[in-house]
Structures are given as structure tokens and as C-alpha cells.
Tab-separated table of C-alpha atoms in Angstrom:
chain	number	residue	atom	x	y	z
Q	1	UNK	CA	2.777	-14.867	12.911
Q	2	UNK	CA	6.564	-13.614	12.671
Q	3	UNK	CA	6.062	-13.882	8.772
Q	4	UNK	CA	2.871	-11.230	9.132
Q	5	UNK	CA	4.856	-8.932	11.469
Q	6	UNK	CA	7.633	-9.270	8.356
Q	7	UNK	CA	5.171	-8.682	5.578
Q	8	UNK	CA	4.303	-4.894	7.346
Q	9	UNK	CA	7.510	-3.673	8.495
Q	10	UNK	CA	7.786	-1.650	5.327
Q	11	UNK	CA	4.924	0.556	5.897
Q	12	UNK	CA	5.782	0.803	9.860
Q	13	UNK	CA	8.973	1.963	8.281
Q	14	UNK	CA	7.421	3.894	5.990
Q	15	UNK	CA	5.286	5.948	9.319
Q	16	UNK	CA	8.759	6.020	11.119
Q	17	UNK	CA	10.145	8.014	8.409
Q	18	UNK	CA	7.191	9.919	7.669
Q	19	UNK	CA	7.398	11.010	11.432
Q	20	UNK	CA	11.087	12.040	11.646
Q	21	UNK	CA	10.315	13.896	7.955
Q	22	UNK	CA	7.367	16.023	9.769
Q	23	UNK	CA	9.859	16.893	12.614
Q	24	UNK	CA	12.136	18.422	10.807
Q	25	UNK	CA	10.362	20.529	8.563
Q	26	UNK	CA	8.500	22.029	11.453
Q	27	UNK	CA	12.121	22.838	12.953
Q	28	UNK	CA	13.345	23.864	9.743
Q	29	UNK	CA	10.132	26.516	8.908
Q	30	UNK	CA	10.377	27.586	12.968
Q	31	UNK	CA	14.280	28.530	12.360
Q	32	UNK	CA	13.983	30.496	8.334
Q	33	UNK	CA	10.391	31.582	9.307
Q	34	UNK	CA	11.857	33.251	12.351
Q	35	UNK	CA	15.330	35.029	10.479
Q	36	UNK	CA	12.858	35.933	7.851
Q	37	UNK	CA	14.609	33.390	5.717
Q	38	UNK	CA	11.209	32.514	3.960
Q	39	UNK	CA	12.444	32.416	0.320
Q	40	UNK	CA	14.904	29.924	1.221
Q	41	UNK	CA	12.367	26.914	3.119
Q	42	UNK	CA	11.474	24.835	0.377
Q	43	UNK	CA	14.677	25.138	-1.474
Q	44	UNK	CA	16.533	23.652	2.232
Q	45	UNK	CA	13.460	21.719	2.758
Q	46	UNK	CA	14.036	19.866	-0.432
Q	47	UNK	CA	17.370	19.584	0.458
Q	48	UNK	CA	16.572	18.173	3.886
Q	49	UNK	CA	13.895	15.590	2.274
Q	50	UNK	CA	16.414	14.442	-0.165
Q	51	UNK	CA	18.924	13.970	2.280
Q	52	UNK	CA	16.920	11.699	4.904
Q	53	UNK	CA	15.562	9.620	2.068
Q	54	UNK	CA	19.053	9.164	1.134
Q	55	UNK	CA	19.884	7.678	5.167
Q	56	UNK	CA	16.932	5.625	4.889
Q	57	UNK	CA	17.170	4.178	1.614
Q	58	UNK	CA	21.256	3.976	1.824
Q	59	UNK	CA	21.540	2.551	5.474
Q	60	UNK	CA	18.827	1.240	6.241
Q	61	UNK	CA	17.377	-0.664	2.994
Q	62	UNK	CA	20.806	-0.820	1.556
Q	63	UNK	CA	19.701	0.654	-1.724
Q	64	UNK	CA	19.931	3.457	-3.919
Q	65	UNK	CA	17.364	6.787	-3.239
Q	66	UNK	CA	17.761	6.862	-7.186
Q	67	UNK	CA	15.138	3.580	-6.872
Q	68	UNK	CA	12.620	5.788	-5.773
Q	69	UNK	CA	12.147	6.697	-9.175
Q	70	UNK	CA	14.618	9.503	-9.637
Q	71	UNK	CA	16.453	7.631	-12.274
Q	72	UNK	CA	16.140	10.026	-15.103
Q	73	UNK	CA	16.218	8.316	-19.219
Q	74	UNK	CA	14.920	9.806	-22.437
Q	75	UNK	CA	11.244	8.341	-21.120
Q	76	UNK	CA	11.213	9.767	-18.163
Q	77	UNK	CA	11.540	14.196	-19.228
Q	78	UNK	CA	8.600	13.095	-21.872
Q	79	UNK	CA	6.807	12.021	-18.458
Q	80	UNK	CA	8.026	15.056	-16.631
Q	81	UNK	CA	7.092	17.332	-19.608
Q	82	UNK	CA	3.242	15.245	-19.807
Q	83	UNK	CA	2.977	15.617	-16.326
Q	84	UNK	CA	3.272	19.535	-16.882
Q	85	UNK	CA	0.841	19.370	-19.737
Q	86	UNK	CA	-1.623	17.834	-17.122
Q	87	UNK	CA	-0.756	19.687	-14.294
Q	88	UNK	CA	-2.056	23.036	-16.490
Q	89	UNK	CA	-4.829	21.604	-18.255
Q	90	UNK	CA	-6.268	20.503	-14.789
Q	91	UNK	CA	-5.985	24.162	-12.810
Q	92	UNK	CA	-6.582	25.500	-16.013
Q	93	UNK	CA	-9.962	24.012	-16.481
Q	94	UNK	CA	-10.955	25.196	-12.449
Q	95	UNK	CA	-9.917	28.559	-13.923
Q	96	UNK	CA	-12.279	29.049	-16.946
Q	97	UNK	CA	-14.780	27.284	-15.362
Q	98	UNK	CA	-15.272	29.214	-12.674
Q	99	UNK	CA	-14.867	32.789	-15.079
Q	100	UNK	CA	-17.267	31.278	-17.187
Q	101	UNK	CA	-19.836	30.568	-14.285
Q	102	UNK	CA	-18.929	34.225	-13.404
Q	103	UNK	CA	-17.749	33.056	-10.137
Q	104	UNK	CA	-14.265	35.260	-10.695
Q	105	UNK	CA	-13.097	38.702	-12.036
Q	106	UNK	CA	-9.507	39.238	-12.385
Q	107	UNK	CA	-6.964	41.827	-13.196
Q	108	UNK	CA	-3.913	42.325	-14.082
Q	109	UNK	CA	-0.913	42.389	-11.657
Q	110	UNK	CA	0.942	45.519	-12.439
Q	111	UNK	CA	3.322	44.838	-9.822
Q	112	UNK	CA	4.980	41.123	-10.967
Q	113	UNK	CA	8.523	41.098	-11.732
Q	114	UNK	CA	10.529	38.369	-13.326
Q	115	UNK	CA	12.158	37.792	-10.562
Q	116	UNK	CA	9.699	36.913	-8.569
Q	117	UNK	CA	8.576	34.391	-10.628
Q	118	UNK	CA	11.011	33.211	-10.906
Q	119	UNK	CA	11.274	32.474	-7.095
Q	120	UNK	CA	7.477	31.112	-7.621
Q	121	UNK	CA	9.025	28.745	-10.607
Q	122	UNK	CA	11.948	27.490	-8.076
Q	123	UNK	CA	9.098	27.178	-5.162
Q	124	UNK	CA	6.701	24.822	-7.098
Q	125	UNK	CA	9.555	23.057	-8.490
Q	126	UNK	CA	11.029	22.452	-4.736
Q	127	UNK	CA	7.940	21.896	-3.255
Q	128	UNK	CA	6.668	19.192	-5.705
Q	129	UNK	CA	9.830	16.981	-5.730
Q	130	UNK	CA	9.968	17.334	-1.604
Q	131	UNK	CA	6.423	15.962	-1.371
Q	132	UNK	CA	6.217	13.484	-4.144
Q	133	UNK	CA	9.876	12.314	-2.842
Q	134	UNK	CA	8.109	11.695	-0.029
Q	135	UNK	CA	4.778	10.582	-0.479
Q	136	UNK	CA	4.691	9.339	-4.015
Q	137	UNK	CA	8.023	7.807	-3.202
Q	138	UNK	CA	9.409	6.989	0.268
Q	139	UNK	CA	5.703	6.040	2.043
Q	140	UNK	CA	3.761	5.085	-1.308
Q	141	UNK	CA	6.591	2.232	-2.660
Q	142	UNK	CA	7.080	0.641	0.923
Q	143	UNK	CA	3.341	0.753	1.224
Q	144	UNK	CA	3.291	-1.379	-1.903
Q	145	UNK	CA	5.425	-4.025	-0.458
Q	146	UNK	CA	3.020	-3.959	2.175
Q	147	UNK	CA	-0.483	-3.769	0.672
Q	148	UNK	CA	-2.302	-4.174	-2.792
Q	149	UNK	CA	-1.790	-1.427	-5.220
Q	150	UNK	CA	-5.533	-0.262	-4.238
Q	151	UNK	CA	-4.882	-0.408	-0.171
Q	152	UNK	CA	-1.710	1.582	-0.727
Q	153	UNK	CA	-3.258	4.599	-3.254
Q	154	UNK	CA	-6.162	4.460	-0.767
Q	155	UNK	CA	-3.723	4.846	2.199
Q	156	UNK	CA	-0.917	7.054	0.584
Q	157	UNK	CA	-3.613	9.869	-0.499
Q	158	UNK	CA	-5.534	9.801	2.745
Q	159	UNK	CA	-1.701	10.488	4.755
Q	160	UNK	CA	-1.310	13.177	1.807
Q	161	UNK	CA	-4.405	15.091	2.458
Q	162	UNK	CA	-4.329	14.953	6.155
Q	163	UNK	CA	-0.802	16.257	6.022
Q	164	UNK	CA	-2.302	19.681	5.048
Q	165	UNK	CA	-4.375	19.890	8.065
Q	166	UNK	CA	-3.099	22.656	9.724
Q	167	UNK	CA	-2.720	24.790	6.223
Q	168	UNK	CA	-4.349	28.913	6.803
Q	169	UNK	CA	-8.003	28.253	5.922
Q	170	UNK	CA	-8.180	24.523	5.261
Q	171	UNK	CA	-11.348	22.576	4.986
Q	172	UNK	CA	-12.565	19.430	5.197
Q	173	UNK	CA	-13.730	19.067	1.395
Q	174	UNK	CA	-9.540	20.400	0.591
Q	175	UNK	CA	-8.421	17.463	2.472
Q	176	UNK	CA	-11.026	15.660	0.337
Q	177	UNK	CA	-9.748	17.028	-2.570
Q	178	UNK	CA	-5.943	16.634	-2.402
Q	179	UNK	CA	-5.924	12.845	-1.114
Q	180	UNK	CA	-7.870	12.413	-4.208
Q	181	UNK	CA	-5.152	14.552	-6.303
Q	182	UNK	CA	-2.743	12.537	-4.256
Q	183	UNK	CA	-4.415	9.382	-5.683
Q	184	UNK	CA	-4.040	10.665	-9.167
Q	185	UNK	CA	-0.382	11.135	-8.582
Q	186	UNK	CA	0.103	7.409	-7.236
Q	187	UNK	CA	-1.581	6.149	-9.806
Q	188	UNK	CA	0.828	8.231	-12.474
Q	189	UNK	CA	3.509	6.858	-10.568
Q	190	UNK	CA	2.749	2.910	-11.348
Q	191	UNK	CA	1.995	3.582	-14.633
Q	192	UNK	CA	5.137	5.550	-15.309
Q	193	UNK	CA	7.668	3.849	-12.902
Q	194	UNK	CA	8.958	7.162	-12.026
Q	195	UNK	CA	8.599	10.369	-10.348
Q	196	UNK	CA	8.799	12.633	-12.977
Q	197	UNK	CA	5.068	12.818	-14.215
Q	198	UNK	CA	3.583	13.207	-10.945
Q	199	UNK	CA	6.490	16.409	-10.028
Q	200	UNK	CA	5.565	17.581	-13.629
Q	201	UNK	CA	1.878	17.618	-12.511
Q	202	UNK	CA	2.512	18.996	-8.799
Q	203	UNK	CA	4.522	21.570	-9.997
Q	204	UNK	CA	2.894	23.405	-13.038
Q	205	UNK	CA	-1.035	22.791	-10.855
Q	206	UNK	CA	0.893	25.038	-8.321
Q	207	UNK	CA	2.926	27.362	-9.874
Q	208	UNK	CA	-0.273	28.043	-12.669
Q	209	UNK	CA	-2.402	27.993	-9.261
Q	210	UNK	CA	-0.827	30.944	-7.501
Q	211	UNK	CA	2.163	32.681	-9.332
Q	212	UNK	CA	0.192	32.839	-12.665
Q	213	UNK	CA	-3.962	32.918	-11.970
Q	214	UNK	CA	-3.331	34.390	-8.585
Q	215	UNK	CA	-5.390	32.063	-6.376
Q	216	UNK	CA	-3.871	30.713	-3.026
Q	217	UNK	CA	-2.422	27.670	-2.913
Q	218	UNK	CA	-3.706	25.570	-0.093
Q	219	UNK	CA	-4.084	28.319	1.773
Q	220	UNK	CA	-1.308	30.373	1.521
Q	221	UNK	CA	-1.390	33.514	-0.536
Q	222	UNK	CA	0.709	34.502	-3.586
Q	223	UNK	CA	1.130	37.211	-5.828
Q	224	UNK	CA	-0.100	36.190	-9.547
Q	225	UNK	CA	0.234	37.509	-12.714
Q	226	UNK	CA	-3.442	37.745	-12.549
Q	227	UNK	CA	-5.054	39.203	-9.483
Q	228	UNK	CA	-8.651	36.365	-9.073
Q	229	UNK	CA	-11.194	38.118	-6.695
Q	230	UNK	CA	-13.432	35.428	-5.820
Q	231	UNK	CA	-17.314	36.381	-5.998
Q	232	UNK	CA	-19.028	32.801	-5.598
Q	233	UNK	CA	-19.407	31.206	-2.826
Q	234	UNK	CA	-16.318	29.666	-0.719
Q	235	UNK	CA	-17.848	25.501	-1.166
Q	236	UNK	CA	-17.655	25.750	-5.070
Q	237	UNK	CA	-14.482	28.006	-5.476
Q	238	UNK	CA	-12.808	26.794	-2.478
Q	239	UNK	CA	-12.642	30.908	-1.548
Q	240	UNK	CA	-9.402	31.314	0.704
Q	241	UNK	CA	-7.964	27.734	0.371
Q	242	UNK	CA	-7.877	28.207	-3.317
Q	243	UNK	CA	-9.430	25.469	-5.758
Q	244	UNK	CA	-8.495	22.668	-3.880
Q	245	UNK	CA	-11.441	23.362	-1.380
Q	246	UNK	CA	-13.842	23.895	-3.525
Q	247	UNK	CA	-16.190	21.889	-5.674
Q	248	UNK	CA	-15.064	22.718	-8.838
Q	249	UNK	CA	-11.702	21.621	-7.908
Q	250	UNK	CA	-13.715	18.321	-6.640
Q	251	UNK	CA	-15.214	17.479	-10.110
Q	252	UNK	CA	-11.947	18.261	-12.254
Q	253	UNK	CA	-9.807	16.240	-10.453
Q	254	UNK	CA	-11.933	13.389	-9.579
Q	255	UNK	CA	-12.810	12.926	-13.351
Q	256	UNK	CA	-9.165	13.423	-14.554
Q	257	UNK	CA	-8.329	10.707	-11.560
Q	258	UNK	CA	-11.082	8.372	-12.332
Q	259	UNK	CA	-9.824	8.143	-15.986
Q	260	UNK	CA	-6.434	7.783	-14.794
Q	261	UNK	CA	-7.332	4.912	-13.262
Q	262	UNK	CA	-9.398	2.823	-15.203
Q	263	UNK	CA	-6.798	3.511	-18.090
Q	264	UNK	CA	-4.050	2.166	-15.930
Q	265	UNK	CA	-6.288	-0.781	-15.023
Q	266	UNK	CA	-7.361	-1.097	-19.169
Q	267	UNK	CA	-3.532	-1.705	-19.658
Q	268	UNK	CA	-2.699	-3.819	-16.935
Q	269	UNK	CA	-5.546	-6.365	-17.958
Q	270	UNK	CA	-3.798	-6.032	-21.762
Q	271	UNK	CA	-0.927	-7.231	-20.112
Q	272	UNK	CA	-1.781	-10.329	-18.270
């Protein structure tokens, strides 16, 4: 009995953090959100993710954050670099897709600057190593020394989705859609060792998403190089939410997942 209670404490631990991580970054968005701080959230929300990953991993584990997969070789920037080669062919694909089923007419954004996207570049880049810290790192690895690979993809990317709940215009096919993305991303993970493919992929499917094809990005609206006005209906382009609610978004990243998976399985069998 003691020896099952044992065998779980990692994923309580995992939820434990998980909670105290939500906490905060609805008191950090409350306090920058309120001095019209907004460009500088994700950067200290990064910061703030980085550093309680660092208390739990450091004083509570006794071991290094850097085992979460931040340990960076040769290996792992040709993962991070793959991972953005992935990241655009994915929202890429949602893209001509849906110009090609006429679904979309865009313009040009006269009014872009560099430096705004270069604020969008820092923003994806912030907000994909917060969330994969977390996810893809913190809950997904002490899942795994909980549960099977499967049980802890399949409970990892179900947290993941659900975590965008309360996002401006969410549905329930977008929570559908990023817990399988978050799948994808767990499943990069094991077969890399590392976090740098699945931030590669987060970042570049966001930053291509909103700051260059102009959709929003799970909800939230973002200037683009490209202004998309959406003419199909909201269940195939995911309207408002942006492609993650939609079933285009569906079909892209379920196939790309699926064959994600059943190559990682291909190689572990090769192994044995």
C-alpha cells in the first residue's frame, strides 16, 4: 500500500506545482495587465516559471532544473532549429489550405514595424519555453515516473488543453485541438530527450500564427504582417480562436501527431 502511495507522489507533486504555477501567473497578469505593463508578462512570466521550477527541482528533488531538458549540446539547436522547421510547415499548411479552399482573403499590413515584431519574436519565444518548461517538462517527466509513457502523453495534453479554458473565444474542439498539439510536443520530447524541439515548434506555430499570417492565437488578437479576414465558417477555420479551433487545424495536427508517434514507436521497437 505505502509502496503505491510512493509510486504517485511524483505526479501529486507534479499537480502541487502546477497549482502554485497557475497562481502566480494570474497575480502576475492582474498586476502588468493593470499598470499597462502588457509587453512585459511573458518575458516576467518566463522568468517567474523558470524560477519556481528551479525551487522545486533544487529543494525539493535535489536536482538540477537543467534535467528538465534544458541542457543545451550541438544535438540539441539541430532539434531546436527542426522543431522550427515543423512548427512553420504545420501553421503553414492551415494557412494555404484554407486560401486555397477560399476560406481567407488577406492583405497586407501597412502598419507593421520591426519593432514590433520583434516584440512578437520575444513573445512566442517566452511564451513557448514558459509552457513547455512547464508542461512538457515539470508535469510531463514526473508524470513519467508515475505512469506509462502513453498514460502520461494522454494525461499531460488533456492538463495542456484545459489550461486554455478561459482563453477570449475558446471552444471545445480548441481544447481538442491543443491537447492533441500538446501530445505531439510530448512525444518530441521522448524522442529528443530535450526541450528544444518542442519550444522550436511552439514558438515559430505562434509567432507564424499571429505576428506573420495575422490570425489570433488562441484567442487573443495580434497584428500580422498579413491582415487574414476569415470568410468560412468559424468550425473549419476556428474563426476568432484562430486555427486551433477549427477543423483544419484538427486534421493537420492530428496527422503530423499520429506520424510522430508511430515513428517514435517504429524506433523504439528497433531498439529492443
Amino acid at each position: 500500500m505505502e509502496a503505491g502511495k510512493h509510486v504517485y507522489q511524483p505526479l501529486v507533486r507534479a499537480f502541487c506545482f502546477l497549482v502554485i504555477w497557475v497562481l502566480g501567473i494570474i497575480l502576475i497578469s492582474h498586476v502588468l495587465f493593470y499598470f499597462s505593463y502588457i509587453f512585459l508578462y511573458w518575458f516576467f512570466a518566463a522568468v517567474y516559471t523558470f524560477i519556481l521550477c528551479y525551487i522545486f527541482c533544487n529543494y525539493i528533488e535535489h536536482k538540477s532544473i537543467w534535467n528538465l531538458g534544458l541542457k543545451t549540446h550541438k544535438k540539441n539547436v539541430l532539434d531546436f532549429i527542426l522543431g522550427i522547421f515543423v512548427g512553420v510547415f504545420m501553421i503553414s499548411t492551415v494557412f494555404v489550405t484554407e486560401i486555397n479552399l477560399g476560406l481567407i482573403r488577406i492583405e497586407i499590413n501597412s502598419k507593421i514595424n520591426i519593432g514590433y515584431l520583434v516584440y512578437g519574436l520575444l513573445a512566442s519565444l517566452s511564451v513557448a519555453f514558459m509552457e513547455e518548461l512547464v508542461f512538457r517538462g515539470y508535469l510531463f517527466q514526473n508524470a513519467l515516473l508515475s505512469l506509462s509513457e502513453n498514460q502520461a502523453i494522454l494525461i499531460s495534453s488533456i492538463v495542456f488543453g484545459l489550461m486554455h479554458v478561459f482563453n477570449p473565444n475558446v471552444n471545445f474542439l480548441a481544447m481538442i485541438v491543443i491537447s492533441i498539439i500538446g501530445a505531439l510536443l510530448a512525444i518530441c520530447y521522448l524522442k529528443t530527450q530535450g526541450l528544444h524541439f518542442p519550444i522550436g515548434l511552439h514558438f515559430t506555430w505562434n509567432f507564424f500564427e499571429g505576428y506573420i499570417y495575422g490570425f489570433p492565437i488562441s484567442g487573443n488578437k495580434v497584428e500580422g504582417i498579413l491582415v487574414t479576414i476569415v470568410k468560412g465558417p468559424a468550425w473549419l477555420t476556428g474563426g476568432n480562436f484562430g486555427p486551433e479551433g477549427g477543423l483544419i487545424g484538427l486534421i493537420v495536427s492530428l496527422i503530423v501527431t499520429l506520424i510522430a508517434f508511430f515513428l517514435y514507436n517504429s524506433n523504439k521497437r528497433k531498439m529492443m
